Tab-separated table of C-alpha atoms in Angstrom:
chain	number	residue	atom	x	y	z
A	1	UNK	CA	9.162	-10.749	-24.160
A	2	UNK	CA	6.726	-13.649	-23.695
A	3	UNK	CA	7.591	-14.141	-19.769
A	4	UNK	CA	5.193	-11.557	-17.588
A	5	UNK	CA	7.706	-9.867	-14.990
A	6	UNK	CA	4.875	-7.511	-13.234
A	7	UNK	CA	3.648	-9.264	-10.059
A	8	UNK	CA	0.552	-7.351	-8.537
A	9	UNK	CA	2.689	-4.436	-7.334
A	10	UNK	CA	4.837	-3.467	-9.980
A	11	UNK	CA	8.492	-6.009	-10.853
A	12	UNK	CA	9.532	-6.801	-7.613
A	13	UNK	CA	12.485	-9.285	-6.307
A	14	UNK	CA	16.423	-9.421	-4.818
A	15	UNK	CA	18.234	-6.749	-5.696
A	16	UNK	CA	21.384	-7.356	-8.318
A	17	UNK	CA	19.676	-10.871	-8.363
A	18	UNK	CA	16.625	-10.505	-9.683
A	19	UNK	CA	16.036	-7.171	-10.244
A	20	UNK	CA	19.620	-6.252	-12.173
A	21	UNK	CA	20.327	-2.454	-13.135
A	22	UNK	CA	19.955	-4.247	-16.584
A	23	UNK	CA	16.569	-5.225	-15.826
A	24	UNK	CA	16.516	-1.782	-14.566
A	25	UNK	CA	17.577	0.227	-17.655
A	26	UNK	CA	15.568	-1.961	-19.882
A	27	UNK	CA	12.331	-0.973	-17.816
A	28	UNK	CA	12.896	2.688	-17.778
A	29	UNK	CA	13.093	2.246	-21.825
A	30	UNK	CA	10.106	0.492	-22.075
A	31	UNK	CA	8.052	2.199	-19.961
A	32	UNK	CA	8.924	5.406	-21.645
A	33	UNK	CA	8.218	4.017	-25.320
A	34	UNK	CA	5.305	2.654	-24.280
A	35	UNK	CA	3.694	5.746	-21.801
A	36	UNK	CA	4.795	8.225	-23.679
A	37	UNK	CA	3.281	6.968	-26.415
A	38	UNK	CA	-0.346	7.370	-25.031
A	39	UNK	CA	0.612	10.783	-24.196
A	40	UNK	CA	-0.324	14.377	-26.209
A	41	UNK	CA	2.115	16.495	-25.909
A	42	UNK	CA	1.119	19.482	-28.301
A	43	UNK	CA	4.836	20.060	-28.507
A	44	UNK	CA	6.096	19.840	-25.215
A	45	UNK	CA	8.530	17.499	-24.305
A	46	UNK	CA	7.796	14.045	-21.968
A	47	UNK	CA	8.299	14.284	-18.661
A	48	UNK	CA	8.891	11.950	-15.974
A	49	UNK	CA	9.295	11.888	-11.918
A	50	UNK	CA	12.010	9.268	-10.264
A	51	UNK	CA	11.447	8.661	-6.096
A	52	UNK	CA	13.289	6.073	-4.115
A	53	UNK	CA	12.686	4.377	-0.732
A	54	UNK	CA	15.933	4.576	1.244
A	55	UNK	CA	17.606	0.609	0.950
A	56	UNK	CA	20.798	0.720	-0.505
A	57	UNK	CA	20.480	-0.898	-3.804
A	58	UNK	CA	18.037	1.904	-4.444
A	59	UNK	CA	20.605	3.953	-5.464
A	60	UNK	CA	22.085	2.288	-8.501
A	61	UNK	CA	18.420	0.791	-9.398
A	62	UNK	CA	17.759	4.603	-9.414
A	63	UNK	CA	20.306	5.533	-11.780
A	64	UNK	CA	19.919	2.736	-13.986
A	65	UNK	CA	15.832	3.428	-14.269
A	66	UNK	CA	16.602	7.217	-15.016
A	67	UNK	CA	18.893	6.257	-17.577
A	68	UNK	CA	16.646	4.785	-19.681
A	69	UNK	CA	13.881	7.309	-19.487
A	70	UNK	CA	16.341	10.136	-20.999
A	71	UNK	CA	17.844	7.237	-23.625
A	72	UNK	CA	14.407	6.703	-24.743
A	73	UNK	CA	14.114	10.986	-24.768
A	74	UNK	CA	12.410	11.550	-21.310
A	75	UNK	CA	13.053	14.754	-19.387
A	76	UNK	CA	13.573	13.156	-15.735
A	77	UNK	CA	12.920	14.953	-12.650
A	78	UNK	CA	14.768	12.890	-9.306
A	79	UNK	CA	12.469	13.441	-6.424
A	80	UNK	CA	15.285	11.294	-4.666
A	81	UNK	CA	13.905	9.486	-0.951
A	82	UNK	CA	10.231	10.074	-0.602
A	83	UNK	CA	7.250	7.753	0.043
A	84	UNK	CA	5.310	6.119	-2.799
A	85	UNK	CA	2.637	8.395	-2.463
A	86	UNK	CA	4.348	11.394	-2.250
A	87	UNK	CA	5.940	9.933	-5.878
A	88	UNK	CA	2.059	9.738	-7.199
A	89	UNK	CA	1.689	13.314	-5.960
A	90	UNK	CA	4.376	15.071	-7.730
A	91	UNK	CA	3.826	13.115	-10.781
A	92	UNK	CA	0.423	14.852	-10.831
A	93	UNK	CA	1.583	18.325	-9.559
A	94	UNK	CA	4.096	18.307	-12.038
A	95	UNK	CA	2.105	17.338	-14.776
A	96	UNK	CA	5.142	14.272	-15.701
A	97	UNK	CA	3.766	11.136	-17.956
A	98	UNK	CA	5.394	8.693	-15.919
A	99	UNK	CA	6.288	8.226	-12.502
A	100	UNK	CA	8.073	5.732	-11.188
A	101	UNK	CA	8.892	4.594	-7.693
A	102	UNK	CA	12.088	2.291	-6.620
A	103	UNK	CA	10.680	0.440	-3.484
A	104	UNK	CA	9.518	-3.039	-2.147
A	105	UNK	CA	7.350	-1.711	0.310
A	106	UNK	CA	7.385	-3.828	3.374
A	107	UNK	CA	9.590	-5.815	2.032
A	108	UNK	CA	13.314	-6.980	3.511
A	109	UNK	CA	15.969	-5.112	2.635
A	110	UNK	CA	17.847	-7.020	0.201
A	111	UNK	CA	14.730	-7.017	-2.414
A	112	UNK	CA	13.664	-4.201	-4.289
A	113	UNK	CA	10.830	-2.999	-6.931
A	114	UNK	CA	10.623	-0.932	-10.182
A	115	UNK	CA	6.948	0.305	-10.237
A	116	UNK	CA	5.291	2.945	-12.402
A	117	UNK	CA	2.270	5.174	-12.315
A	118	UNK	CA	0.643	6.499	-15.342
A	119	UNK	CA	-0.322	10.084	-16.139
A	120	UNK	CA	-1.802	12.016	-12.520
A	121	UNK	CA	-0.460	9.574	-10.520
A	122	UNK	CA	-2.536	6.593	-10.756
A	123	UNK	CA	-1.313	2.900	-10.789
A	124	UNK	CA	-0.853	1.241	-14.316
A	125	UNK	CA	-3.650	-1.004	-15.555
A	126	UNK	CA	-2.415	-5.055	-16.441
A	127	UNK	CA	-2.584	-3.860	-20.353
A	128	UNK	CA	-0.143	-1.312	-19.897
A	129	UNK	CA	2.055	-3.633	-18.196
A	130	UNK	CA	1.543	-6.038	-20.717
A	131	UNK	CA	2.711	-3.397	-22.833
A	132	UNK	CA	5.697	-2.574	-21.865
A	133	UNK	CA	6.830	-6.123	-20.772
A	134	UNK	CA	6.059	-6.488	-25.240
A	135	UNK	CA	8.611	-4.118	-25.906
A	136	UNK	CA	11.491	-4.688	-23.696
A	137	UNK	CA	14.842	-5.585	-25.443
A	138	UNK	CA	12.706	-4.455	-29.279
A	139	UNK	CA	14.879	-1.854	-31.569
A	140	UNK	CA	13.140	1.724	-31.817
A	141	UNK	CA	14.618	5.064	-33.247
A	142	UNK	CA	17.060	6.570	-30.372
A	143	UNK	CA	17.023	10.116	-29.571
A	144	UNK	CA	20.549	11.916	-30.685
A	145	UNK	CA	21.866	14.931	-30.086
A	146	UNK	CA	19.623	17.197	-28.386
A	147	UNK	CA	16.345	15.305	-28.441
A	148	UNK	CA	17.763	12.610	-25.311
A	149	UNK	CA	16.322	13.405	-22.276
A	150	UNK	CA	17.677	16.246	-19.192
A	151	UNK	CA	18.070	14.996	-15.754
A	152	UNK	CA	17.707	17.305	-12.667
A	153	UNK	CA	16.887	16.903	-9.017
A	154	UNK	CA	13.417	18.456	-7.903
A	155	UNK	CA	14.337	21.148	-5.032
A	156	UNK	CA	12.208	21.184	-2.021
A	157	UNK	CA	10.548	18.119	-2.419
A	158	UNK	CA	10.025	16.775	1.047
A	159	UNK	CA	8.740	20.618	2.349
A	160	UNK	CA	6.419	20.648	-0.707
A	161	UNK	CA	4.805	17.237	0.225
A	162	UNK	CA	4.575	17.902	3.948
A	163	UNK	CA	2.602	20.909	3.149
A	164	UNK	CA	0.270	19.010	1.159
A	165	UNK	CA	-0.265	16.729	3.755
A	166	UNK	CA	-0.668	19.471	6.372
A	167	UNK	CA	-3.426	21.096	4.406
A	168	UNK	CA	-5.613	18.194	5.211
A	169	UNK	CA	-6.537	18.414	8.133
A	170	UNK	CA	-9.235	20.645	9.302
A	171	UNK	CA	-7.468	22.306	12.242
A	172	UNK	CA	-4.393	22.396	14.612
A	173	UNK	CA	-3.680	19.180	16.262
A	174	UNK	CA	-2.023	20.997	19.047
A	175	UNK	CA	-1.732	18.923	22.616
A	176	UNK	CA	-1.513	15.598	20.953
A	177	UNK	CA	1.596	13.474	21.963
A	178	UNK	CA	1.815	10.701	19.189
A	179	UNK	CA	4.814	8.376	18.858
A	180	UNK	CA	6.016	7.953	15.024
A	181	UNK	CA	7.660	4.783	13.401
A	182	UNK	CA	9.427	5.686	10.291
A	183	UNK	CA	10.145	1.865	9.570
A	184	UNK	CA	13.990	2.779	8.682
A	185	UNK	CA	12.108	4.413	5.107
A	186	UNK	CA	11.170	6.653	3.244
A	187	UNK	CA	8.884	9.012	5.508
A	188	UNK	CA	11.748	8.856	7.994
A	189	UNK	CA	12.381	12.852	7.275
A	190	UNK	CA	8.888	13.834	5.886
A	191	UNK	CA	6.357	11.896	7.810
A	192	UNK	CA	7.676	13.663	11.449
A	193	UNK	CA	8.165	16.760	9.757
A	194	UNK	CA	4.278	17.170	8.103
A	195	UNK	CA	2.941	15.730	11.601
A	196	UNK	CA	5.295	18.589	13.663
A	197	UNK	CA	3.482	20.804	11.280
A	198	UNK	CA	0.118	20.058	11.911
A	199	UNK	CA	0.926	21.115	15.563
A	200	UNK	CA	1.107	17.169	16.838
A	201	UNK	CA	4.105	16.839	19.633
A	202	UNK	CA	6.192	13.671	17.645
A	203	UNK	CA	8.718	11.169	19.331
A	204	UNK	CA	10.013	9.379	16.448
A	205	UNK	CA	11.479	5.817	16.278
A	206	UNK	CA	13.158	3.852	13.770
A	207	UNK	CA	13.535	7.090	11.646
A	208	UNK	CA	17.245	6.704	10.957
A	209	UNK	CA	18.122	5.189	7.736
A	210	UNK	CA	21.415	3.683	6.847
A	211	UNK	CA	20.373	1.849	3.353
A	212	UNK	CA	20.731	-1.566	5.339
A	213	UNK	CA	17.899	-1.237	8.340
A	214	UNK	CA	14.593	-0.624	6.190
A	215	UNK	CA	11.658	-2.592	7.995
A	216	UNK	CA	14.389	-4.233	10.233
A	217	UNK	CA	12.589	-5.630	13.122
A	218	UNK	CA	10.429	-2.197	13.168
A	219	UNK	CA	7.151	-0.559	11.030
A	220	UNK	CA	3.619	-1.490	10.145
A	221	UNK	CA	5.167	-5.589	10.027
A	222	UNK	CA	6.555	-5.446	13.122
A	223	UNK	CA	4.126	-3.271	15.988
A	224	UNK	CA	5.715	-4.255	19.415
A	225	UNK	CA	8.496	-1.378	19.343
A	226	UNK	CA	5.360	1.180	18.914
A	227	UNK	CA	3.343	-0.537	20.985
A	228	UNK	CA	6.035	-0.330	24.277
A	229	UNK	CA	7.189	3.782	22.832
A	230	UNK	CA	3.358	4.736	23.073
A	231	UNK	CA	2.971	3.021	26.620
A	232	UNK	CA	6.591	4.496	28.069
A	233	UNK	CA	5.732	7.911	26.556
A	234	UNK	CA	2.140	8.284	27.785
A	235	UNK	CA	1.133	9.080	23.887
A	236	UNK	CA	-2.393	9.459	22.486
A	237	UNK	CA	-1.673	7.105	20.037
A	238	UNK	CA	0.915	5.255	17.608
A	239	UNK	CA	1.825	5.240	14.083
A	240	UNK	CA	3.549	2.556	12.165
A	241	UNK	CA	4.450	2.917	8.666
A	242	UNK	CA	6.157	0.571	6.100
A	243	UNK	CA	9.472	1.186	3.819
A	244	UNK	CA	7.489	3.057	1.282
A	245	UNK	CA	4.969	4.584	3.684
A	246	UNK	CA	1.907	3.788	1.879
A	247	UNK	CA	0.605	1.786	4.653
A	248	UNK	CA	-0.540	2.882	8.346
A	249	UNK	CA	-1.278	0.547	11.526
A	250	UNK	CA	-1.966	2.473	14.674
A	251	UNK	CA	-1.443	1.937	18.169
A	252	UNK	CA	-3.875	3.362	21.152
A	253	UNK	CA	-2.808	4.924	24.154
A	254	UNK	CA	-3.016	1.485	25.830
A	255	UNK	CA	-0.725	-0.438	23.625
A	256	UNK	CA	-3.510	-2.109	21.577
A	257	UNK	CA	-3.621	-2.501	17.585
A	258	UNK	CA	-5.778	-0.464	15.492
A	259	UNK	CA	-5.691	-1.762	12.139
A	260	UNK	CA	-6.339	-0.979	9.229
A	261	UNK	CA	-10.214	-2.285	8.921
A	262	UNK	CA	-10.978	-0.441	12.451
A	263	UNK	CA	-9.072	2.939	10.450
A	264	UNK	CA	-11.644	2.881	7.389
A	265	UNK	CA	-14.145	2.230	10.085
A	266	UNK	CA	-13.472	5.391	11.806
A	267	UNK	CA	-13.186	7.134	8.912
A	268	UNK	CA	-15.709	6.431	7.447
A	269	UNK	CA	-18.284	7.546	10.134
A	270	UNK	CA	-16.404	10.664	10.643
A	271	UNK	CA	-16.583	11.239	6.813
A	272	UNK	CA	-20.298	10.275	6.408
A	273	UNK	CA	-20.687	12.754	9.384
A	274	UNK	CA	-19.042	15.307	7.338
A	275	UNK	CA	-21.032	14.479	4.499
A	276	UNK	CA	-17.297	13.452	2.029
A	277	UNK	CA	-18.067	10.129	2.296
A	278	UNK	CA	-19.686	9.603	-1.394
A	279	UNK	CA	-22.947	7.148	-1.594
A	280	UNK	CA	-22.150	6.501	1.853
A	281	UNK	CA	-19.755	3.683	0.369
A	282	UNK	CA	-16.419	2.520	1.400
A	283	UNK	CA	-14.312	-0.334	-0.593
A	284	UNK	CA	-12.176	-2.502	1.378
A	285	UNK	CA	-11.329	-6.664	0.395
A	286	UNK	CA	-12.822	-10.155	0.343
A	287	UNK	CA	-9.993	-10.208	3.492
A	288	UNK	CA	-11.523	-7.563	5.781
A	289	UNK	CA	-12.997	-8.422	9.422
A	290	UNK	CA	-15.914	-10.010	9.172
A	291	UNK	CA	-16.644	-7.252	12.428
A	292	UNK	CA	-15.806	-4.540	9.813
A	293	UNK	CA	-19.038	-5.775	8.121
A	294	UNK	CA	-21.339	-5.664	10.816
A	295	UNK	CA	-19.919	-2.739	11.674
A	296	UNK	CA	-20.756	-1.202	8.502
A	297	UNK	CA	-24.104	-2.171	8.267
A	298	UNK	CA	-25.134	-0.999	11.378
A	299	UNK	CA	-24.216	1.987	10.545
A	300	UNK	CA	-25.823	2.226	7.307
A	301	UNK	CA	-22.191	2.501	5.532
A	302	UNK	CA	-22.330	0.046	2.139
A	303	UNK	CA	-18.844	-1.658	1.807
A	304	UNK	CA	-18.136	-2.768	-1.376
A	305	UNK	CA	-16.037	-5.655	-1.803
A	306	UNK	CA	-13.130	-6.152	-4.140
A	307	UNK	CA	-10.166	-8.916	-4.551
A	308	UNK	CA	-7.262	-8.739	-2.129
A	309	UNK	CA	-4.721	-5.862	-3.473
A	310	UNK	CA	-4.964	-2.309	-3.149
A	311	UNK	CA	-4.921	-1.653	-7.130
A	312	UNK	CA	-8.235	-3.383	-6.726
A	313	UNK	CA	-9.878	-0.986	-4.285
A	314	UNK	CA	-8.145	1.721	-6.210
A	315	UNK	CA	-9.999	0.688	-9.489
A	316	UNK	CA	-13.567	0.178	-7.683
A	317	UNK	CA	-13.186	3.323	-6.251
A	318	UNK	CA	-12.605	4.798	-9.461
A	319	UNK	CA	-15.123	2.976	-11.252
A	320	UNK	CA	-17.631	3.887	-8.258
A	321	UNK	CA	-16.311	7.317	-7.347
A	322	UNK	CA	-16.261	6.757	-3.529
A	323	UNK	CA	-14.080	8.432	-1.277
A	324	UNK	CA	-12.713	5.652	0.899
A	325	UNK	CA	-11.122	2.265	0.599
A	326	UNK	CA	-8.235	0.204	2.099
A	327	UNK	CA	-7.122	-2.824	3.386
A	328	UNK	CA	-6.843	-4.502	6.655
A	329	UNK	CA	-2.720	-4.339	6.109
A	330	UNK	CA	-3.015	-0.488	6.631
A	331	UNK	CA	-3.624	0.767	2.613
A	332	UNK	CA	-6.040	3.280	3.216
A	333	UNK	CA	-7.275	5.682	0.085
A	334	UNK	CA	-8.733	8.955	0.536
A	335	UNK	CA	-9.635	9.893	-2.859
A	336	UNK	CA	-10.213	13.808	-2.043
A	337	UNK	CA	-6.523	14.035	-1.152
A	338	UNK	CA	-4.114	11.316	-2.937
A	339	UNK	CA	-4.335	8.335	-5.814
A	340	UNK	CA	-3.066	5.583	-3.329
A	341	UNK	CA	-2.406	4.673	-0.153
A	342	UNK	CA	-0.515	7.364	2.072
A	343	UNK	CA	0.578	6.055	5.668
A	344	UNK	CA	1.031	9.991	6.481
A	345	UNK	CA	-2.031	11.242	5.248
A	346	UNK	CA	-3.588	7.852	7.213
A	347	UNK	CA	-2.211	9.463	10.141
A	348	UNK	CA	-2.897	12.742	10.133
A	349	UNK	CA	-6.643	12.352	9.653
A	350	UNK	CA	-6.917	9.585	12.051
A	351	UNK	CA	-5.641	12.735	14.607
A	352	UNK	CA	-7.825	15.055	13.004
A	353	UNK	CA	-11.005	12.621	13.617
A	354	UNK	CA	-9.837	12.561	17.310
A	355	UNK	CA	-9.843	16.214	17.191
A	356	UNK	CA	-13.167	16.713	16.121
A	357	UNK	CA	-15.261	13.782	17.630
A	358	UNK	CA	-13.107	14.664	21.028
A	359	UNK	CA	-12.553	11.385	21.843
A	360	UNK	CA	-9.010	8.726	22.256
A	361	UNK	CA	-8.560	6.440	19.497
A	362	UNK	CA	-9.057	3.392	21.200
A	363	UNK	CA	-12.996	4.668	22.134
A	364	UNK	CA	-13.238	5.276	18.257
A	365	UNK	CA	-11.572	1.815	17.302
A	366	UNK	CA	-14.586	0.379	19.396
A	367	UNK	CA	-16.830	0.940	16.918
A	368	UNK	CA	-16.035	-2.349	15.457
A	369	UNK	CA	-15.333	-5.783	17.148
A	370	UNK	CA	-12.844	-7.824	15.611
A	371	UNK	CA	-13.673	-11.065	14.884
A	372	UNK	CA	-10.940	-14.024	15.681
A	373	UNK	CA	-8.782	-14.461	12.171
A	374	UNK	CA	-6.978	-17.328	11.270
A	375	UNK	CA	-4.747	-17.377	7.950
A	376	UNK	CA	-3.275	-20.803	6.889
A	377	UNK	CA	-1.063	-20.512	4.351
A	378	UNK	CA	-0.645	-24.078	2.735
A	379	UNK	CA	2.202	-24.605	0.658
A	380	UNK	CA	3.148	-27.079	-2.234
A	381	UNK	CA	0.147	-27.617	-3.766
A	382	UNK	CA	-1.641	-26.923	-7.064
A	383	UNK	CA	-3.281	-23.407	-6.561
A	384	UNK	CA	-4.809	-23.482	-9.967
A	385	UNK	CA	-7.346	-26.290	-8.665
A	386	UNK	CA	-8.569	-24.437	-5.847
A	387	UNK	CA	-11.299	-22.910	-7.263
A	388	UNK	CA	-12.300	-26.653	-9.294
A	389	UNK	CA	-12.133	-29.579	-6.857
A	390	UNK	CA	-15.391	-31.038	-5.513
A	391	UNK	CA	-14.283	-32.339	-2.908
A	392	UNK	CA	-12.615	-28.809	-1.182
A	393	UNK	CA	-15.897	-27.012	-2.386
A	394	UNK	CA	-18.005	-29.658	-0.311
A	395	UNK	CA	-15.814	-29.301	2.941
A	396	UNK	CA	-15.960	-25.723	2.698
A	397	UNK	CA	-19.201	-25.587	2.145
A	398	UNK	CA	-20.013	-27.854	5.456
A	399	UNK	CA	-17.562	-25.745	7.208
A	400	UNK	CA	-19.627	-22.267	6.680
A	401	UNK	CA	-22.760	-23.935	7.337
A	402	UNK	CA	-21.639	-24.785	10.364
A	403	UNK	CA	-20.122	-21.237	11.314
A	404	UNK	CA	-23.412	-19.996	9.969
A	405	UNK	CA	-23.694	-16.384	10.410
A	406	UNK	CA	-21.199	-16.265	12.950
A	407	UNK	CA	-18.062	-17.028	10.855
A	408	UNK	CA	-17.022	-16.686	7.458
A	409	UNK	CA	-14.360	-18.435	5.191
A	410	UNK	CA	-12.179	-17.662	2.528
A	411	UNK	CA	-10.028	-19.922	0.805
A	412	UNK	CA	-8.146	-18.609	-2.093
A	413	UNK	CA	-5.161	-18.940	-4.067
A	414	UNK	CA	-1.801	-16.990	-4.175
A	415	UNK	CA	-1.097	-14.593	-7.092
A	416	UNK	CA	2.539	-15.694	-7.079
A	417	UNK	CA	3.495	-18.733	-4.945
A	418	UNK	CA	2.276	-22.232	-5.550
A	419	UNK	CA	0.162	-21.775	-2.495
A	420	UNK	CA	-3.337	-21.879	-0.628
A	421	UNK	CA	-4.488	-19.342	1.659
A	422	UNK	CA	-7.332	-20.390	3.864
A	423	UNK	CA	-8.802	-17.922	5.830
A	424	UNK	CA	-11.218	-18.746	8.568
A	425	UNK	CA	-13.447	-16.272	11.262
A	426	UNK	CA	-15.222	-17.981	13.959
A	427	UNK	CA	-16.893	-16.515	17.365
A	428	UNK	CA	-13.799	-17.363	19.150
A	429	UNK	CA	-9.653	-17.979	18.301
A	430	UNK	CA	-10.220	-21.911	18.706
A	431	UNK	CA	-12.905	-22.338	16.331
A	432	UNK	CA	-11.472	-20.389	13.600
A	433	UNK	CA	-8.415	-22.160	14.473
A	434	UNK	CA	-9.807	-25.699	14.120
A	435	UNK	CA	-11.863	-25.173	11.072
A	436	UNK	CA	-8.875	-23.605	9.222
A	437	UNK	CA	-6.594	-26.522	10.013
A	438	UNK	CA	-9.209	-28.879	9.117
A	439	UNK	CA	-9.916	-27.173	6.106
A	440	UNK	CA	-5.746	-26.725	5.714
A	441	UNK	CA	-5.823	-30.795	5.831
A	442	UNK	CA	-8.397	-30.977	2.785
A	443	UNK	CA	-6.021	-28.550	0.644
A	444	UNK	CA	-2.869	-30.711	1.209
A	445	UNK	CA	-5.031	-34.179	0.028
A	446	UNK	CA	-6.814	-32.961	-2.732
A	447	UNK	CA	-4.320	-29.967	-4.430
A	448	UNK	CA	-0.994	-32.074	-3.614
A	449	UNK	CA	1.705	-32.025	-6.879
């Protein structure tokens, strides 16, 4: 196949549109051949692990996926509904060559994704992916008889994973009222349960799944039901999730946002404090708060920088490592305890850092001021020039001269739509807003089709 059908986070589009059980067959085939070929098995048969968020379609995307790991010979384990991190555990604990989860994240429910992790749980590099997409719809020798793949569900799944989780934290969280949104997904039964665990009193909302209501009007894209729950209840704090649960937002006892830049923040000190925090280091995007910076450097914490998308952090802080990375969207990675971003785990230690430093998460969150963001997404243009034209590069350039040290812009293209995103920070909301419409303006005259 000479068309690439991996976007940044695995194949991703409408369900039966898009992504077809076909589409879905063909993948779990080609991902098999081509995994399982790097593998060594010393005689042991190949193993793979199958997890699901909980939107409808995921159920014959599911099937169709696990059918062509055993065509292509691949014992399958189902892990059925769990989040995307809890996938990337198993397919370490169980030693499997492939995982795969069936999820679009924060996606609406009628889209879905197909995306697979490599051998211990880690994300596959673009070679691998280029790989597979090579060998889609190619002939190779079928299993027969006895060599095709066995299929059987994994028991105790979501009690095995909440203990993991639980054995994080560093001591009961008794006396902590926190209010939990499940986002409709797939921590709707695990993510309460490993929190109850942990000692932490949980209300729970939007933790009833139906297949249809996945990131309806709730989770980490849409904070005001937390934010009113935490208020009404009198909670310490708030937790929103997405479908898959790889991303946490928080809420304080107050009602206010803690995202995801402010989470590494407090992690990181409390990790540098109890000396985990490797080379004093945490990774986080061109896209973080430029207050996450200062931040950081006044507290003698290096950040290093990466492109926008978790896989990036996740291959800097492999390349470097460190200990913790994460986006402003809520992907946070603790390297000690999982291979990508776990909205749970986020969770948990943000209630364990509470714990120890004996303090409310919104006093914590303060150790960073948020600067005033503006994103301007500029459609209909000609994203490949972005990077070329003379003319942008000179407004920017008088832009952030002006801002000076008190502001910072970022103008960048999209990875899949023929859009600009410009970016801008500014002392206050009406300055960032102005120079990013201005700079919006420049975009639409020079990169127009």
């Amino acid at each position: 196949m000479g068309k690439r059908i991996f976007g940044t986070d695995g194949v991703r589009g409408l369900a039966n549109g898009v992504l077809t059980p076909e589409l879905a067959l063909d993948l779990g085939v080609a991902a098999a051949r081509v995994l399982v070929g790097h593998g060594e098995y010393t005689g042991q048969r190949p193993l793979a692990v199958v997890g699901r968020d909980t939107r409808i379609s995921g159920q014959f995307l599911e099937h169709a996926v696990v059918a062509g790991l055993a065509a292509a010979g691949v014992d399958v384990v189902r892990l059925r509904v769990l989040p995307t991190p809890g996938v990337a555990y198993f397919t370490d604990q169980l030693g499997a060559d492939v995982g795969v989860v069936i999820s679009a994240s924060h996606n609406a429910m009628p889209d879905n994704g197909i995306k697979f992790l490599a051998r211990g749980g880690v994300k596959l590099d673009d070679a691998l992916e280029r790989e597979i997409e090579s060998v889609m719809g190619t002939e190779f020798d079928r299993p027969v008889g006895g060599t095709v793949g066995r299929v059987t569900p994994h028991q105790g799944t979501v009690e095995r994973y909440a203990a993991h989780l639980v054995a994080t934290v560093t001591q009961p969280l008794a006396g902590l009222r926190v209010v939990l949104d499940c986002a409709n997904g797939a921590a709707s039964e695990v993510g309460p349960m490993a929190l109850r665990q942990a000692g932490v009193e949980v209300i729970t909302i939007n933790a009833q799944p139906d297949g249809l209501n996945i990131n309806e009007n709730c989770g980490s894209t849409h904070l005001e039901p937390l934010q009113q729950a935490v208020v009404r209840h009198g909670a310490a704090a708030g937790f929103a999730l997405d479908g898959d649960a790889d991303r946490c937002l928080a809420v304080d006892r107050n009602g206010e946002v803690v995202d995801g830049d402010q989470i590494m923040a407090i992690l990181a000190l409390g990790m540098r404090e109890a000396g985990t925090l490797r080379d004093d280091t945490v990774v986080a995007t061109v896209m973080s708060n430029l207050g996450f910076l200062v931040a950081m450097r006044e507290a003698g914490v290096t950040v290093a920088q990466t492109a926008v998308g978790d896989r990036y952090v996740l291959e800097e802080m492999k390349r470097g490592g460190f200990s913790l990375g994460g986006e402003q969207s809520g992907h946070v990675i603790l390297s000690r305890h999982a291979t990508t971003g776990d909205g749970v785990l986020t969770a948990l230690q943000l209630l364990d850092r509470m714990v120890v430093a004996d303090a409310p998460l919104h006093r914590l969150a303060a150790v960073m001021t948020r600067m005033p963001q503006v994103l301007v997404n500029v459609p209909g243009v000609d994203r490949s020039r972005a990077a070329s034209d003379p003319e942008l590069a000179a407004a920017v350039d008088a832009e952030a001269a002006a801002l000076g040290e008190t502001g910072r812009i970022l103008l960048r293209p999209s990875g899949t739509e023929p859009l600009v995103r410009v970016m801008v920070e500014a002392p206050t909301a009406t300055v960032a807003r102005e120079v990013a419409d201005r700079l919006a303006d420049v975009v639409r005259a020079r990169l127009s089709l």
